GROMACS .gro file of C-alpha atoms in nm:
model
  430
    1UNK     CA    1  23.141   5.026  10.658
    2UNK     CA    2  22.774   5.057  10.529
    3UNK     CA    3  22.521   5.282  10.773
    4UNK     CA    4  22.427   4.978  10.955
    5UNK     CA    5  22.764   4.918  11.168
    6UNK     CA    6  22.873   5.150  11.445
    7UNK     CA    7  22.958   5.519  11.375
    8UNK     CA    8  23.317   5.610  11.474
    9UNK     CA    9  23.258   5.868  11.722
   10UNK     CA   10  23.477   6.230  11.737
   11UNK     CA   11  23.551   6.487  11.935
   12UNK     CA   12  23.481   6.818  11.880
   13UNK     CA   13  23.740   7.081  12.020
   14UNK     CA   14  23.639   7.459  11.971
   15UNK     CA   15  23.239   7.574  11.876
   16UNK     CA   16  23.360   7.881  11.690
   17UNK     CA   17  23.357   7.955  11.365
   18UNK     CA   18  23.537   7.695  11.219
   19UNK     CA   19  23.362   7.436  11.471
   20UNK     CA   20  23.045   7.559  11.401
   21UNK     CA   21  23.111   7.479  11.058
   22UNK     CA   22  23.231   7.141  11.097
   23UNK     CA   23  22.934   7.019  11.291
   24UNK     CA   24  22.661   7.162  11.021
   25UNK     CA   25  22.907   6.942  10.754
   26UNK     CA   26  22.881   6.707  10.976
   27UNK     CA   27  22.476   6.679  10.976
   28UNK     CA   28  22.439   6.405  10.701
   29UNK     CA   29  22.792   6.207  10.780
   30UNK     CA   30  22.629   5.777  10.796
   31UNK     CA   31  22.946   5.702  10.951
   32UNK     CA   32  23.022   5.919  11.227
   33UNK     CA   33  22.858   6.068  11.519
   34UNK     CA   34  23.009   6.374  11.693
   35UNK     CA   35  22.993   6.295  12.057
   36UNK     CA   36  23.126   6.541  12.240
   37UNK     CA   37  23.251   6.919  12.207
   38UNK     CA   38  23.454   7.145  12.412
   39UNK     CA   39  23.360   7.463  12.487
   40UNK     CA   40  23.474   7.731  12.688
   41UNK     CA   41  23.140   7.873  12.732
   42UNK     CA   42  22.857   7.669  12.838
   43UNK     CA   43  22.616   7.880  12.891
   44UNK     CA   44  22.620   8.095  12.546
   45UNK     CA   45  22.380   7.987  12.330
   46UNK     CA   46  22.406   7.725  12.086
   47UNK     CA   47  22.137   7.597  11.802
   48UNK     CA   48  22.403   7.517  11.490
   49UNK     CA   49  22.350   7.093  11.611
   50UNK     CA   50  21.982   7.082  11.605
   51UNK     CA   51  21.909   6.887  11.369
   52UNK     CA   52  22.254   6.565  11.349
   53UNK     CA   53  22.148   6.351  11.180
   54UNK     CA   54  22.316   6.148  11.487
   55UNK     CA   55  22.185   6.223  11.872
   56UNK     CA   56  22.272   6.584  11.986
   57UNK     CA   57  22.656   6.564  12.088
   58UNK     CA   58  22.725   6.658  12.456
   59UNK     CA   59  22.877   7.008  12.532
   60UNK     CA   60  23.128   7.027  12.809
   61UNK     CA   61  23.373   7.326  12.930
   62UNK     CA   62  23.693   7.038  13.012
   63UNK     CA   63  23.835   6.997  12.740
   64UNK     CA   64  24.051   6.670  12.892
   65UNK     CA   65  23.772   6.495  12.843
   66UNK     CA   66  23.718   6.468  12.508
   67UNK     CA   67  24.056   6.365  12.461
   68UNK     CA   68  24.083   6.070  12.727
   69UNK     CA   69  23.733   5.929  12.647
   70UNK     CA   70  23.774   5.580  12.555
   71UNK     CA   71  23.492   5.624  12.268
   72UNK     CA   72  23.600   5.899  12.076
   73UNK     CA   73  23.812   5.753  11.813
   74UNK     CA   74  23.937   6.129  11.631
   75UNK     CA   75  24.008   6.428  11.804
   76UNK     CA   76  23.944   6.748  11.596
   77UNK     CA   77  24.064   7.027  11.713
   78UNK     CA   78  23.997   7.399  11.603
   79UNK     CA   79  24.078   7.610  11.853
   80UNK     CA   80  24.323   7.737  11.698
   81UNK     CA   81  24.684   7.923  11.859
   82UNK     CA   82  24.914   7.706  12.135
   83UNK     CA   83  24.776   7.693  12.405
   84UNK     CA   84  24.593   7.427  12.496
   85UNK     CA   85  24.581   7.316  12.167
   86UNK     CA   86  24.908   7.162  12.187
   87UNK     CA   87  24.877   7.007  12.503
   88UNK     CA   88  24.534   6.827  12.466
   89UNK     CA   89  24.680   6.703  12.081
   90UNK     CA   90  24.977   6.548  12.281
   91UNK     CA   91  24.718   6.379  12.515
   92UNK     CA   92  24.447   6.263  12.269
   93UNK     CA   93  24.806   6.102  12.083
   94UNK     CA   94  24.913   5.900  12.351
   95UNK     CA   95  24.564   5.807  12.432
   96UNK     CA   96  24.577   5.671  12.081
   97UNK     CA   97  24.346   5.889  11.928
   98UNK     CA   98  24.367   6.011  11.511
   99UNK     CA   99  24.363   6.404  11.516
  100UNK     CA  100  24.215   6.631  11.266
  101UNK     CA  101  24.337   6.989  11.326
  102UNK     CA  102  24.275   7.320  11.129
  103UNK     CA  103  24.570   7.474  11.352
  104UNK     CA  104  24.877   7.587  11.129
  105UNK     CA  105  25.004   7.754  11.420
  106UNK     CA  106  25.049   7.436  11.607
  107UNK     CA  107  25.170   7.254  11.308
  108UNK     CA  108  25.453   7.494  11.177
  109UNK     CA  109  25.562   7.498  11.533
  110UNK     CA  110  25.485   7.183  11.664
  111UNK     CA  111  25.418   6.942  11.349
  112UNK     CA  112  25.761   6.732  11.385
  113UNK     CA  113  25.737   6.729  11.724
  114UNK     CA  114  25.320   6.552  11.689
  115UNK     CA  115  25.439   6.327  11.364
  116UNK     CA  116  25.698   6.140  11.568
  117UNK     CA  117  25.464   6.112  11.848
  118UNK     CA  118  25.163   5.991  11.658
  119UNK     CA  119  25.401   5.754  11.445
  120UNK     CA  120  25.545   5.599  11.770
  121UNK     CA  121  25.140   5.547  11.902
  122UNK     CA  122  25.033   5.450  11.551
  123UNK     CA  123  24.793   5.725  11.462
  124UNK     CA  124  24.777   5.960  11.173
  125UNK     CA  125  24.742   6.376  11.204
  126UNK     CA  126  24.513   6.508  10.916
  127UNK     CA  127  24.621   6.883  10.887
  128UNK     CA  128  24.457   6.995  10.522
  129UNK     CA  129  24.282   7.272  10.703
  130UNK     CA  130  24.560   7.431  10.814
  131UNK     CA  131  24.629   7.598  10.504
  132UNK     CA  132  24.456   7.728  10.265
  133UNK     CA  133  24.106   7.688  10.396
  134UNK     CA  134  23.855   7.530  10.169
  135UNK     CA  135  24.165   7.448   9.906
  136UNK     CA  136  24.332   7.086   9.896
  137UNK     CA  137  24.617   7.237   9.887
  138UNK     CA  138  24.764   6.949  10.104
  139UNK     CA  139  24.675   6.640   9.965
  140UNK     CA  140  24.707   6.742   9.583
  141UNK     CA  141  25.115   6.738   9.702
  142UNK     CA  142  25.069   6.457   9.941
  143UNK     CA  143  24.851   6.195   9.721
  144UNK     CA  144  24.734   6.348   9.362
  145UNK     CA  145  25.053   6.494   9.254
  146UNK     CA  146  25.303   6.294   9.499
  147UNK     CA  147  25.557   6.143   9.212
  148UNK     CA  148  25.640   6.476   9.115
  149UNK     CA  149  25.941   6.662   9.207
  150UNK     CA  150  25.844   6.981   9.326
  151UNK     CA  151  26.028   7.243   9.188
  152UNK     CA  152  25.875   7.527   9.372
  153UNK     CA  153  25.587   7.660   9.551
  154UNK     CA  154  25.452   8.037   9.542
  155UNK     CA  155  25.129   8.151   9.677
  156UNK     CA  156  24.890   8.419   9.834
  157UNK     CA  157  24.756   8.312  10.177
  158UNK     CA  158  24.656   8.510  10.375
  159UNK     CA  159  24.300   8.653  10.305
  160UNK     CA  160  24.328   8.977  10.495
  161UNK     CA  161  24.620   9.126  10.322
  162UNK     CA  162  24.505   9.023   9.984
  163UNK     CA  163  24.164   9.210  10.088
  164UNK     CA  164  24.346   9.532  10.200
  165UNK     CA  165  24.577   9.541   9.911
  166UNK     CA  166  24.299   9.481   9.599
  167UNK     CA  167  24.083   9.772   9.824
  168UNK     CA  168  24.390   9.983   9.793
  169UNK     CA  169  24.371   9.913   9.446
  170UNK     CA  170  24.056   9.962   9.401
  171UNK     CA  171  23.947  10.206   9.553
  172UNK     CA  172  24.261  10.405   9.563
  173UNK     CA  173  24.268  10.432   9.920
  174UNK     CA  174  24.514  10.346  10.225
  175UNK     CA  175  24.645  10.068  10.402
  176UNK     CA  176  24.532  10.238  10.775
  177UNK     CA  177  24.185  10.288  10.556
  178UNK     CA  178  24.162   9.969  10.383
  179UNK     CA  179  24.259   9.764  10.738
  180UNK     CA  180  23.944   9.933  10.886
  181UNK     CA  181  23.731   9.844  10.688
  182UNK     CA  182  23.861   9.494  10.707
  183UNK     CA  183  23.807   9.487  11.013
  184UNK     CA  184  23.436   9.626  11.026
  185UNK     CA  185  23.321   9.307  10.777
  186UNK     CA  186  23.510   9.059  10.958
  187UNK     CA  187  23.797   9.000  10.781
  188UNK     CA  188  24.030   9.105  11.000
  189UNK     CA  189  24.107   9.072  11.374
  190UNK     CA  190  24.137   9.335  11.597
  191UNK     CA  191  24.451   9.234  11.642
  192UNK     CA  192  24.571   9.187  11.320
  193UNK     CA  193  24.919   9.190  11.360
  194UNK     CA  194  24.965   8.786  11.255
  195UNK     CA  195  24.793   8.891  10.909
  196UNK     CA  196  24.953   9.195  10.834
  197UNK     CA  197  25.327   9.109  10.948
  198UNK     CA  198  25.248   8.800  10.734
  199UNK     CA  199  25.328   8.558  11.019
  200UNK     CA  200  25.011   8.344  10.863
  201UNK     CA  201  25.091   8.309  10.546
  202UNK     CA  202  25.492   8.194  10.703
  203UNK     CA  203  25.326   7.904  10.882
  204UNK     CA  204  25.169   7.789  10.571
  205UNK     CA  205  25.410   7.842  10.349
  206UNK     CA  206  25.648   7.614  10.593
  207UNK     CA  207  25.430   7.395  10.587
  208UNK     CA  208  25.356   7.354  10.268
  209UNK     CA  209  25.736   7.363  10.196
  210UNK     CA  210  25.783   7.068  10.422
  211UNK     CA  211  25.555   6.852  10.250
  212UNK     CA  212  25.681   6.932   9.891
  213UNK     CA  213  26.025   6.935   9.960
  214UNK     CA  214  25.977   6.599  10.193
  215UNK     CA  215  26.203   6.770  10.444
  216UNK     CA  216  26.130   6.988  10.791
  217UNK     CA  217  26.118   7.315  10.781
  218UNK     CA  218  26.124   7.530  11.162
  219UNK     CA  219  25.910   7.813  11.133
  220UNK     CA  220  26.184   8.075  11.297
  221UNK     CA  221  26.372   8.029  10.949
  222UNK     CA  222  26.118   8.153  10.759
  223UNK     CA  223  26.199   8.494  10.645
  224UNK     CA  224  25.891   8.728  10.730
  225UNK     CA  225  25.841   9.060  10.618
  226UNK     CA  226  25.448   9.223  10.606
  227UNK     CA  227  25.288   9.442  10.470
  228UNK     CA  228  25.269   9.767  10.690
  229UNK     CA  229  25.484  10.006  10.481
  230UNK     CA  230  25.285   9.937  10.170
  231UNK     CA  231  25.138  10.256  10.073
  232UNK     CA  232  24.906  10.341   9.779
  233UNK     CA  233  25.159  10.469   9.594
  234UNK     CA  234  25.361  10.170   9.578
  235UNK     CA  235  25.034   9.990   9.407
  236UNK     CA  236  24.953  10.254   9.168
  237UNK     CA  237  25.359  10.231   9.069
  238UNK     CA  238  25.316   9.873   9.056
  239UNK     CA  239  25.016   9.876   8.778
  240UNK     CA  240  25.208  10.118   8.525
  241UNK     CA  241  25.507   9.899   8.553
  242UNK     CA  242  25.319   9.613   8.429
  243UNK     CA  243  25.321   9.418   8.806
  244UNK     CA  244  25.049   9.381   9.030
  245UNK     CA  245  25.204   9.420   9.436
  246UNK     CA  246  25.102   9.075   9.688
  247UNK     CA  247  25.203   8.920   9.981
  248UNK     CA  248  25.402   8.654   9.867
  249UNK     CA  249  25.489   8.297  10.032
  250UNK     CA  250  25.725   8.134   9.758
  251UNK     CA  251  25.948   7.824   9.856
  252UNK     CA  252  26.161   7.650   9.602
  253UNK     CA  253  26.485   7.434   9.654
  254UNK     CA  254  26.748   7.513   9.485
  255UNK     CA  255  27.114   7.293   9.275
  256UNK     CA  256  27.250   7.273   9.575
  257UNK     CA  257  26.980   7.132   9.819
  258UNK     CA  258  26.928   7.488  10.021
  259UNK     CA  259  26.566   7.581  10.017
  260UNK     CA  260  26.480   7.951   9.958
  261UNK     CA  261  26.167   7.982  10.146
  262UNK     CA  262  25.984   8.371  10.225
  263UNK     CA  263  25.720   8.615  10.305
  264UNK     CA  264  25.681   8.931  10.233
  265UNK     CA  265  25.532   9.178   9.959
  266UNK     CA  266  25.641   9.119   9.579
  267UNK     CA  267  25.508   9.294   9.213
  268UNK     CA  268  25.456   8.978   9.027
  269UNK     CA  269  25.330   8.998   8.636
  270UNK     CA  270  25.022   9.047   8.541
  271UNK     CA  271  25.036   8.755   8.319
  272UNK     CA  272  25.154   8.589   8.634
  273UNK     CA  273  24.825   8.365   8.759
  274UNK     CA  274  24.805   8.486   9.108
  275UNK     CA  275  24.774   8.824   9.003
  276UNK     CA  276  24.431   8.780   8.955
  277UNK     CA  277  24.360   8.663   9.320
  278UNK     CA  278  24.127   8.970   9.471
  279UNK     CA  279  23.958   8.978   9.772
  280UNK     CA  280  23.981   8.749  10.060
  281UNK     CA  281  24.050   8.460   9.813
  282UNK     CA  282  24.362   8.266   9.801
  283UNK     CA  283  24.576   8.110   9.555
  284UNK     CA  284  24.913   7.855   9.549
  285UNK     CA  285  25.073   7.816   9.228
  286UNK     CA  286  25.305   7.485   9.254
  287UNK     CA  287  25.573   7.379   8.996
  288UNK     CA  288  25.661   6.971   8.983
  289UNK     CA  289  25.845   6.810   8.721
  290UNK     CA  290  25.588   6.620   8.610
  291UNK     CA  291  25.242   6.823   8.592
  292UNK     CA  292  25.459   7.195   8.498
  293UNK     CA  293  25.233   7.410   8.670
  294UNK     CA  294  24.945   7.450   8.845
  295UNK     CA  295  24.747   7.671   8.996
  296UNK     CA  296  24.451   7.638   9.287
  297UNK     CA  297  24.222   7.953   9.377
  298UNK     CA  298  23.944   8.005   9.614
  299UNK     CA  299  23.860   8.084   9.956
  300UNK     CA  300  24.124   8.064  10.231
  301UNK     CA  301  23.938   8.096  10.511
  302UNK     CA  302  23.553   8.068  10.653
  303UNK     CA  303  23.327   7.871  10.888
  304UNK     CA  304  23.173   7.644  10.608
  305UNK     CA  305  23.539   7.592  10.351
  306UNK     CA  306  23.740   7.495  10.625
  307UNK     CA  307  23.497   7.293  10.733
  308UNK     CA  308  23.475   7.130  10.360
  309UNK     CA  309  23.837   7.005  10.447
  310UNK     CA  310  23.820   6.918  10.799
  311UNK     CA  311  23.516   6.738  10.680
  312UNK     CA  312  23.761   6.553  10.395
  313UNK     CA  313  24.009   6.491  10.644
  314UNK     CA  314  23.775   6.275  10.865
  315UNK     CA  315  23.633   6.041  10.584
  316UNK     CA  316  23.988   5.979  10.516
  317UNK     CA  317  24.034   5.868  10.837
  318UNK     CA  318  23.685   5.678  10.855
  319UNK     CA  319  23.739   5.474  10.530
  320UNK     CA  320  24.090   5.386  10.629
  321UNK     CA  321  24.002   5.288  10.981
  322UNK     CA  322  23.652   5.080  10.864
  323UNK     CA  323  23.888   4.896  10.652
  324UNK     CA  324  24.151   4.766  10.843
  325UNK     CA  325  24.445   4.916  10.608
  326UNK     CA  326  24.779   5.034  10.803
  327UNK     CA  327  24.811   5.442  10.747
  328UNK     CA  328  24.884   5.519  10.389
  329UNK     CA  329  25.221   5.622  10.347
  330UNK     CA  330  25.154   5.917  10.157
  331UNK     CA  331  24.979   6.054  10.455
  332UNK     CA  332  25.192   5.992  10.711
  333UNK     CA  333  25.523   6.246  10.784
  334UNK     CA  334  25.743   6.033  10.679
  335UNK     CA  335  26.046   6.262  10.679
  336UNK     CA  336  26.311   6.331  10.938
  337UNK     CA  337  26.594   6.564  10.813
  338UNK     CA  338  26.518   6.936  10.838
  339UNK     CA  339  26.628   7.170  10.585
  340UNK     CA  340  26.908   7.388  10.523
  341UNK     CA  341  26.788   7.703  10.422
  342UNK     CA  342  26.901   8.003  10.209
  343UNK     CA  343  26.943   8.333  10.440
  344UNK     CA  344  26.734   8.626  10.224
  345UNK     CA  345  27.078   8.820  10.217
  346UNK     CA  346  27.182   8.578   9.939
  347UNK     CA  347  26.911   8.567   9.771
  348UNK     CA  348  26.875   8.697   9.451
  349UNK     CA  349  26.585   8.917   9.296
  350UNK     CA  350  26.527   9.266   9.070
  351UNK     CA  351  26.366   9.535   9.343
  352UNK     CA  352  26.202   9.806   9.264
  353UNK     CA  353  26.282  10.091   9.513
  354UNK     CA  354  26.139  10.473   9.562
  355UNK     CA  355  26.358  10.692   9.688
  356UNK     CA  356  26.319  11.119   9.808
  357UNK     CA  357  26.638  11.289   9.716
  358UNK     CA  358  26.729  11.658   9.698
  359UNK     CA  359  26.634  11.780   9.394
  360UNK     CA  360  26.935  11.925   9.253
  361UNK     CA  361  27.157  11.868   8.980
  362UNK     CA  362  27.354  11.561   8.968
  363UNK     CA  363  27.178  11.370   9.265
  364UNK     CA  364  27.094  11.071   8.991
  365UNK     CA  365  27.401  11.029   8.864
  366UNK     CA  366  27.540  11.012   9.211
  367UNK     CA  367  27.303  10.717   9.300
  368UNK     CA  368  27.362  10.560   8.926
  369UNK     CA  369  27.737  10.555   9.069
  370UNK     CA  370  27.691  10.386   9.396
  371UNK     CA  371  27.470  10.125   9.288
  372UNK     CA  372  27.776  10.066   8.991
  373UNK     CA  373  28.024  10.078   9.277
  374UNK     CA  374  27.840   9.793   9.443
  375UNK     CA  375  27.749   9.590   9.119
  376UNK     CA  376  27.414   9.655   9.141
  377UNK     CA  377  27.245   9.740   8.744
  378UNK     CA  378  26.984   9.948   8.727
  379UNK     CA  379  26.743   9.841   8.464
  380UNK     CA  380  26.473  10.200   8.518
  381UNK     CA  381  26.499  10.514   8.664
  382UNK     CA  382  26.242  10.788   8.692
  383UNK     CA  383  26.212  11.127   8.814
  384UNK     CA  384  25.859  11.127   8.949
  385UNK     CA  385  25.866  11.504   9.021
  386UNK     CA  386  25.928  11.783   9.298
  387UNK     CA  387  25.734  11.719   9.650
  388UNK     CA  388  25.676  12.012   9.836
  389UNK     CA  389  25.938  11.991  10.087
  390UNK     CA  390  26.160  12.076   9.745
  391UNK     CA  391  26.264  11.700   9.751
  392UNK     CA  392  26.274  11.516   9.412
  393UNK     CA  393  26.077  11.109   9.438
  394UNK     CA  394  26.302  10.872   9.253
  395UNK     CA  395  26.182  10.501   9.163
  396UNK     CA  396  26.446  10.223   8.997
  397UNK     CA  397  26.354   9.887   8.894
  398UNK     CA  398  26.722   9.704   8.924
  399UNK     CA  399  26.838   9.417   8.719
  400UNK     CA  400  26.861   9.050   8.912
  401UNK     CA  401  27.127   9.110   9.155
  402UNK     CA  402  27.187   8.925   9.505
  403UNK     CA  403  27.013   9.041   9.847
  404UNK     CA  404  27.393   9.136  10.048
  405UNK     CA  405  27.464   9.323   9.732
  406UNK     CA  406  27.198   9.608   9.751
  407UNK     CA  407  27.141   9.597  10.078
  408UNK     CA  408  27.535   9.672  10.157
  409UNK     CA  409  27.451   9.997   9.871
  410UNK     CA  410  27.150  10.104  10.053
  411UNK     CA  411  27.341  10.188  10.371
  412UNK     CA  412  27.577  10.365  10.190
  413UNK     CA  413  27.319  10.562   9.991
  414UNK     CA  414  27.098  10.584  10.316
  415UNK     CA  415  27.450  10.808  10.471
  416UNK     CA  416  27.493  11.037  10.202
  417UNK     CA  417  27.389  11.405  10.242
  418UNK     CA  418  27.109  11.436   9.934
  419UNK     CA  419  26.929  11.094   9.989
  420UNK     CA  420  26.652  11.234  10.210
  421UNK     CA  421  26.509  10.865  10.275
  422UNK     CA  422  26.483  10.533  10.149
  423UNK     CA  423  26.061  10.527  10.109
  424UNK     CA  424  26.051  10.147  10.025
  425UNK     CA  425  26.264   9.855   9.878
  426UNK     CA  426  25.996   9.541   9.713
  427UNK     CA  427  26.098   9.250   9.545
  428UNK     CA  428  26.015   9.166   9.201
  429UNK     CA  429  25.940   8.823   9.119
  430UNK     CA  430  25.995   8.616   8.745
   0.00000   0.00000   0.00000
């Protein structure tokens, strides 16, 4: 396709933070033209498309009009959430339109259904922007590293939680104070539940794992734990022990074919490249049999980083459409089997525990005995002084142990008179 040929027409669903960035990113694109933009409020002032290298697109409050327009070849969905995005994308596919989306919720929840529908209608769904904003992780897995058998993916997938944990570390502040600061600066939503609960990260690791391991992942099979219980004390103790506390998403395929996939806070070694991912940045560590370890770090959200990935997907589609090529198999969901997931109770980890006990002789011995009864081997155990309520704070690190054994030991320990509270349990990654 050259400049003199007709431009491919695009319909944009959503004109918020990401949508406005997409419009700006396409200002100098010689091959596409945004014909219509679907918005919720037609009266809202918008001046971001006044300098487009095309006629200004029409605004419409009727989103169905965009997915039904016969002149539109690509529908770009940046509404977010499941409704009305799922209904509109489904209708667009049935109308033979290619899809570009930044919607992780949609892909992680309804991806298999939508990919099957796209295959039936001979159209493609591109979703690079759904994971890690401006980091090109999806097409890296699908194309650049496609010759690899992937062993493991580990990442920091949520900028909000990473910003909060970074501020807690750097400023010695509590979780609550740093969350409020993140909201005031726009890094966290007024309702931050999706971020701090780990749900946002679960969507993203599910998408990446399904690509890397060529099996579909049901989002409700991803074990998910957030950062709500993390205290400044946990963060400082991690540093003292040679670790850094991060909210980690990981997926690895094990020798029996099951996939261990989960999201939770973790102590990671300071030598791990992800330990140096600070602020609102994201980072992904990929392990393949050919490439070895590869780390990608960058802005995981925001208007222009996400728009960069959306525009890149549009360009991929334009190149294929203009050359009359069949869809590149590397960009089409080929797998149909659902993965067998390793329950978190069957995973093996080291653990950090923070326990508050009675301050009297013999307590440490009792705790050690109970752990030993359940074959939980203690690496280090430290009593960290007496609290104002005459209790003692004990921290310990375990050797590798199956989670179900640790949980059985903790259930017994919690029921003893000498243990007042198991204040936190955090996994320690290699």
